[in-house]
Short mmCIF file of C-alpha atoms in Angstrom, two decimals:
data_model
loop_
_atom_site.label_atom_id
_atom_site.label_comp_id
_atom_site.label_asym_id
_atom_site.label_seq_id
_atom_site.Cartn_x
_atom_site.Cartn_y
_atom_site.Cartn_z
CA MET A 1 -12.72 10.13 36.10
CA GLY A 2 -13.61 13.09 33.93
CA PHE A 3 -13.21 13.61 30.21
CA VAL A 4 -9.92 15.50 30.44
CA GLN A 5 -8.48 13.12 33.05
CA GLU A 6 -9.35 10.11 30.91
CA TRP A 7 -7.61 11.67 27.93
CA GLU A 8 -4.54 12.51 30.01
CA GLU A 9 -4.34 8.88 31.24
CA TRP A 10 -4.64 7.64 27.64
CA HIS A 11 -1.85 9.95 26.52
CA ARG A 12 0.34 9.04 29.50
CA GLN A 13 0.00 5.31 28.84
CA LYS A 14 0.72 5.75 25.12
CA GLU A 15 3.88 7.77 25.92
CA ALA A 16 4.98 5.13 28.43
CA VAL A 17 4.81 2.34 25.86
CA LEU A 18 6.54 4.41 23.20
CA SER A 19 9.43 5.45 25.50
CA GLY A 20 9.71 2.25 27.50
CA PRO A 21 13.09 0.47 27.79
CA HIS A 22 12.25 -1.61 24.71
CA GLY A 23 9.70 0.70 23.06
CA PHE A 24 9.98 2.06 19.53
CA LEU A 25 12.23 4.89 20.61
CA ALA A 26 14.79 2.29 21.74
CA ILE A 27 15.20 0.88 18.22
CA THR A 28 18.71 1.37 16.87
CA GLY A 29 18.47 -0.36 13.51
CA LEU A 30 16.15 -1.73 10.85
CA HIS A 31 18.02 -4.61 9.23
CA TRP A 32 16.60 -6.40 6.21
CA LEU A 33 17.51 -10.08 6.31
CA SER A 34 18.35 -12.18 3.26
CA PRO A 35 19.91 -15.59 2.47
CA GLU A 36 23.29 -13.85 2.59
CA PRO A 37 24.59 -14.04 6.21
CA SER A 38 25.14 -10.59 7.71
CA ARG A 39 26.46 -9.11 10.93
CA PHE A 40 25.24 -5.85 12.46
CA GLU A 41 26.88 -3.49 14.93
CA ASP A 42 23.90 -3.45 17.35
CA ALA A 43 23.27 -7.22 17.60
CA PRO A 44 25.33 -10.34 18.20
CA GLY A 45 25.73 -13.15 15.68
CA THR A 46 25.39 -13.58 11.95
CA TRP A 47 21.84 -13.39 10.61
CA SER A 48 20.17 -14.83 7.51
CA ALA A 49 16.67 -15.60 6.30
CA GLY A 50 15.32 -17.93 3.65
CA ALA A 51 12.51 -20.36 2.96
CA GLU A 52 13.09 -22.13 6.26
CA GLY A 53 12.90 -18.88 8.23
CA VAL A 54 15.29 -16.73 10.24
CA VAL A 55 18.57 -18.16 11.56
CA VAL A 56 21.29 -16.68 13.73
CA GLU A 57 24.78 -18.12 14.12
CA LEU A 58 26.31 -16.93 17.40
CA ASP A 59 30.10 -16.77 17.77
CA GLU A 60 32.02 -18.19 20.68
CA GLY A 61 31.19 -16.17 23.79
CA GLU A 62 27.92 -14.80 22.34
CA GLU A 63 24.54 -15.80 23.66
CA LEU A 64 20.87 -14.82 23.50
CA THR A 65 17.94 -15.57 25.78
CA VAL A 66 14.87 -16.83 23.90
CA ASP A 67 11.69 -17.70 25.80
CA GLY A 68 13.69 -17.75 29.03
CA GLN A 69 16.29 -20.16 27.66
CA VAL A 70 19.90 -19.29 26.97
CA VAL A 71 20.94 -20.21 23.44
CA ARG A 72 24.41 -20.40 21.93
CA GLY A 73 25.76 -21.36 18.53
CA ARG A 74 23.05 -21.75 15.86
CA HIS A 75 19.44 -20.84 16.63
CA ASP A 76 16.54 -21.27 14.20
CA PHE A 77 13.65 -18.83 14.76
CA GLY A 78 11.63 -20.56 12.04
CA VAL A 79 9.20 -18.97 9.62
CA ILE A 80 7.63 -15.81 11.08
CA ALA A 81 4.12 -14.89 9.97
CA GLU A 82 3.37 -11.53 8.37
CA ARG A 83 3.02 -8.78 11.04
CA ASP A 84 4.23 -11.15 13.78
CA SER A 85 7.29 -10.52 15.94
CA VAL A 86 9.39 -12.73 18.17
CA TYR A 87 11.94 -11.47 20.69
CA ALA A 88 15.37 -12.42 22.00
CA ASP A 89 17.20 -10.73 24.85
CA TRP A 90 20.87 -9.77 24.72
CA GLY A 91 21.97 -8.17 27.95
CA GLU A 92 19.82 -5.07 28.43
CA ALA A 93 18.86 -5.08 24.76
CA ARG A 94 15.88 -6.80 23.18
CA LEU A 95 16.05 -7.98 19.58
CA GLU A 96 12.84 -8.00 17.55
CA ILE A 97 12.71 -10.54 14.74
CA ALA A 98 9.71 -9.88 12.54
CA LYS A 99 8.13 -10.00 9.10
CA ARG A 100 6.81 -6.86 7.46
CA GLY A 101 5.55 -6.64 3.89
CA GLY A 102 6.86 -10.11 3.19
CA ASN A 103 10.38 -9.22 4.36
CA ASP A 104 12.16 -10.69 7.42
CA ILE A 105 13.67 -7.94 9.57
CA LEU A 106 15.81 -7.56 12.65
CA ARG A 107 15.24 -4.54 14.93
CA PRO A 108 17.46 -4.30 17.99
CA ARG A 109 16.02 -2.23 20.86
CA HIS A 110 18.61 -0.69 23.20
CA PRO A 111 17.42 1.22 26.30
CA GLY A 112 20.34 3.62 25.84
CA SER A 113 19.23 4.72 22.41
CA ALA A 114 19.77 8.47 22.03
CA LEU A 115 16.25 8.92 20.64
CA ARG A 116 14.83 7.32 23.77
CA THR A 117 17.01 8.96 26.38
CA ALA A 118 16.40 12.44 24.89
CA PHE A 119 12.60 11.99 24.69
CA THR A 120 10.50 14.32 26.78
CA TYR A 121 6.88 14.31 25.54
CA THR A 122 4.67 14.51 22.46
CA PRO A 123 2.83 17.77 21.84
CA ALA A 124 -0.94 17.41 21.55
CA TYR A 125 -4.05 19.52 21.17
CA ALA A 126 -5.97 20.15 24.40
CA PRO A 127 -8.80 17.59 24.64
CA ASP A 128 -12.10 19.06 23.50
CA PRO A 129 -15.51 17.26 23.57
CA ARG A 130 -16.46 18.88 20.24
CA TRP A 131 -14.18 16.35 18.52
CA VAL A 132 -16.14 13.40 19.89
CA VAL A 133 -18.70 12.37 17.25
CA GLU A 134 -21.20 9.58 16.92
CA GLY A 135 -21.17 7.47 13.79
CA ARG A 136 -22.08 4.05 12.52
CA PHE A 137 -20.23 1.03 11.24
CA LEU A 138 -21.02 -0.14 7.72
CA PRO A 139 -19.81 -3.71 7.51
CA TYR A 140 -18.95 -5.45 4.27
CA GLU A 141 -20.60 -8.79 3.56
CA GLU A 142 -17.08 -10.26 3.86
CA PRO A 143 -13.78 -8.62 4.90
CA ARG A 144 -11.96 -7.08 1.93
CA PRO A 145 -8.17 -7.14 1.54
CA VAL A 146 -6.84 -3.59 1.25
CA THR A 147 -3.28 -2.83 0.09
CA VAL A 148 -1.64 0.26 1.57
CA GLY A 149 1.76 1.83 1.32
CA ALA A 150 4.28 2.08 4.14
CA ALA A 151 6.57 4.61 5.76
CA VAL A 152 9.42 2.67 4.12
CA GLU A 153 9.52 3.39 0.41
CA GLY A 154 8.72 0.34 -1.74
CA LEU A 155 7.04 -1.61 1.10
CA GLU A 156 3.37 -2.53 1.06
CA HIS A 157 1.00 -3.92 3.69
CA VAL A 158 -2.20 -5.85 3.10
CA TYR A 159 -4.92 -5.66 5.76
CA ASP A 160 -8.42 -7.12 5.83
CA SER A 161 -11.03 -4.38 6.18
CA PRO A 162 -14.30 -5.41 7.86
CA GLY A 163 -16.06 -2.26 6.65
CA GLN A 164 -16.27 1.51 6.89
CA VAL A 165 -17.24 4.00 9.56
CA GLU A 166 -19.59 6.86 8.61
CA PHE A 167 -20.00 10.09 10.59
CA GLU A 168 -20.74 13.78 10.25
CA LEU A 169 -18.06 16.41 10.86
CA GLU A 170 -18.07 20.11 10.10
CA GLY A 171 -21.53 19.83 8.49
CA ALA A 172 -20.59 17.10 6.00
CA ARG A 173 -20.84 13.28 5.98
CA HIS A 174 -17.62 11.28 5.73
CA ARG A 175 -16.61 7.64 5.45
CA LEU A 176 -13.31 6.03 6.40
CA THR A 177 -12.17 2.51 5.60
CA ALA A 178 -11.57 0.68 8.87
CA PHE A 179 -9.28 -2.16 9.91
CA ASN A 180 -9.51 -4.46 12.88
CA GLY A 181 -8.62 -2.82 16.20
CA ARG A 182 -6.97 -4.14 19.32
CA GLY A 183 -9.94 -5.93 20.97
CA PRO A 184 -12.77 -8.19 19.79
CA GLY A 185 -14.91 -6.21 17.34
CA ALA A 186 -12.85 -3.07 17.81
CA LEU A 187 -11.86 -0.97 14.86
CA MET A 188 -8.88 1.14 13.80
CA VAL A 189 -8.70 3.83 11.16
CA LEU A 190 -5.68 5.41 9.51
CA PHE A 191 -6.32 8.85 8.07
CA THR A 192 -4.96 12.25 7.16
CA ASP A 193 -6.71 15.63 7.14
CA ARG A 194 -5.96 19.29 6.53
CA THR A 195 -3.70 19.52 9.58
CA SER A 196 -1.46 16.74 8.22
CA GLY A 197 1.97 18.12 7.48
CA VAL A 198 1.02 21.42 9.14
CA THR A 199 0.44 20.71 12.80
CA THR A 200 0.10 16.91 12.77
CA TYR A 201 2.39 14.24 11.25
CA ALA A 202 2.11 14.29 7.48
CA ALA A 203 2.03 10.58 6.66
CA ASN A 204 -0.65 9.16 8.89
CA ARG A 205 -2.79 9.43 12.01
CA SER A 206 -4.17 6.39 13.88
CA LEU A 207 -7.43 6.13 15.80
CA GLN A 208 -8.80 3.21 17.79
CA ILE A 209 -12.60 2.85 17.91
CA ALA A 210 -14.48 0.67 20.38
CA ALA A 211 -16.60 -2.18 18.96
CA PRO A 212 -19.94 -1.06 17.50
CA ASP A 213 -23.04 -1.59 19.62
CA ALA A 214 -25.88 -3.90 18.56
CA ASP A 215 -27.23 -1.24 16.20
CA GLY A 216 -23.84 -0.57 14.61
CA ARG A 217 -23.30 2.74 16.38
CA VAL A 218 -19.73 3.84 17.16
CA THR A 219 -18.16 6.69 19.08
CA ILE A 220 -15.25 8.37 17.27
CA ASP A 221 -13.05 10.43 19.57
CA PHE A 222 -10.57 12.38 17.46
CA ASN A 223 -8.88 13.60 20.64
CA ARG A 224 -7.29 10.17 20.63
CA ALA A 225 -5.89 10.40 17.12
CA GLY A 226 -2.31 9.33 17.77
CA ASN A 227 1.02 9.16 16.10
CA LEU A 228 2.38 5.84 14.86
CA PRO A 229 6.08 5.05 15.52
CA CYS A 230 7.13 6.35 12.09
CA ALA A 231 6.27 9.84 13.33
CA TYR A 232 9.37 9.58 15.58
CA THR A 233 11.79 7.31 13.79
CA ASP A 234 12.72 6.22 10.25
CA LEU A 235 13.24 2.68 11.66
CA ALA A 236 9.50 1.90 11.59
CA THR A 237 7.50 0.26 8.78
CA CYS A 238 4.12 1.82 9.64
CA PRO A 239 1.25 1.55 7.16
CA LEU A 240 -0.10 4.58 5.33
CA PRO A 241 -3.84 5.35 5.15
CA PRO A 242 -5.92 3.64 2.45
CA ALA A 243 -6.88 5.64 -0.62
CA GLY A 244 -9.84 7.80 0.26
CA ASN A 245 -9.06 8.16 3.95
CA ARG A 246 -8.19 11.85 3.75
CA LEU A 247 -10.68 14.13 5.50
CA PRO A 248 -11.24 17.48 3.79
CA VAL A 249 -11.39 19.27 7.16
CA ALA A 250 -8.76 20.33 9.72
CA VAL A 251 -9.08 17.93 12.66
CA GLU A 252 -7.41 20.02 15.34
CA ALA A 253 -7.39 17.24 17.91
CA GLY A 254 -5.08 14.50 19.10
CA GLU A 255 -1.29 14.24 18.97
CA ARG A 256 0.71 16.73 16.95
CA ILE A 257 4.05 16.57 15.10
CA PRO A 258 6.68 15.16 17.52
CA LEU A 259 9.41 17.46 18.71
CA GLU A 260 11.83 14.92 17.14
CA ARG A 261 10.41 15.85 13.71
CA GLY A 262 10.49 19.60 14.28
CA GLY A 263 7.10 19.94 15.96
CA ARG A 264 6.36 22.85 18.23
CA PRO A 265 5.82 22.52 22.01
#
């Protein structure tokens, strides 16, 4: 498979996850749970959260399916770890129960969400090999906790950073603080650049980087700089880039501002 075809397959798979029946575009609410029991229009039951975790009290005739088992009445989801999610099915809908920034949240995902059903595609720059650069990973002696802001005002995330990636772009050397990526040894960087807020989403761009080789070398393909869910919906709690992760160049590669946010085809 050639360079362009590989990029097209990456983009297709990313779009499929985003717009799937229970993807981020299916989310209909971001509900912050507290000890005070609350009901929500897009989910059954009365929900609360405290020191013992998240609890739902289902009314007569209401039921959820959790781990393949039908539950009625009271169900205790327990304490959910930071950045973890558990799921419960309610008819065609899927309820996400999660913890973000120390807060327990409920996010129902309905396949019939207007944002999902109206979705067509995400604009992107044409893939160009000039935006594939070689760099190196500069590991810290020990991972360092890094606090970053979030798409939701007042929320913060803390991630362990294993180090930085260094590379040359547009005739200058740059470094970006990296976080752990999706696979063993893989990396992920959040960044902005001079296209941010102009042709690409203003708040953040996300890029996965394969694990460094034995000499610490990495390949950074800016063609795969993608939008996080907050680029499409206000019901996401996405992290913002760490301080210093703004590139002073226009990286005209990767996904652009979604049509849902006023982006151009």
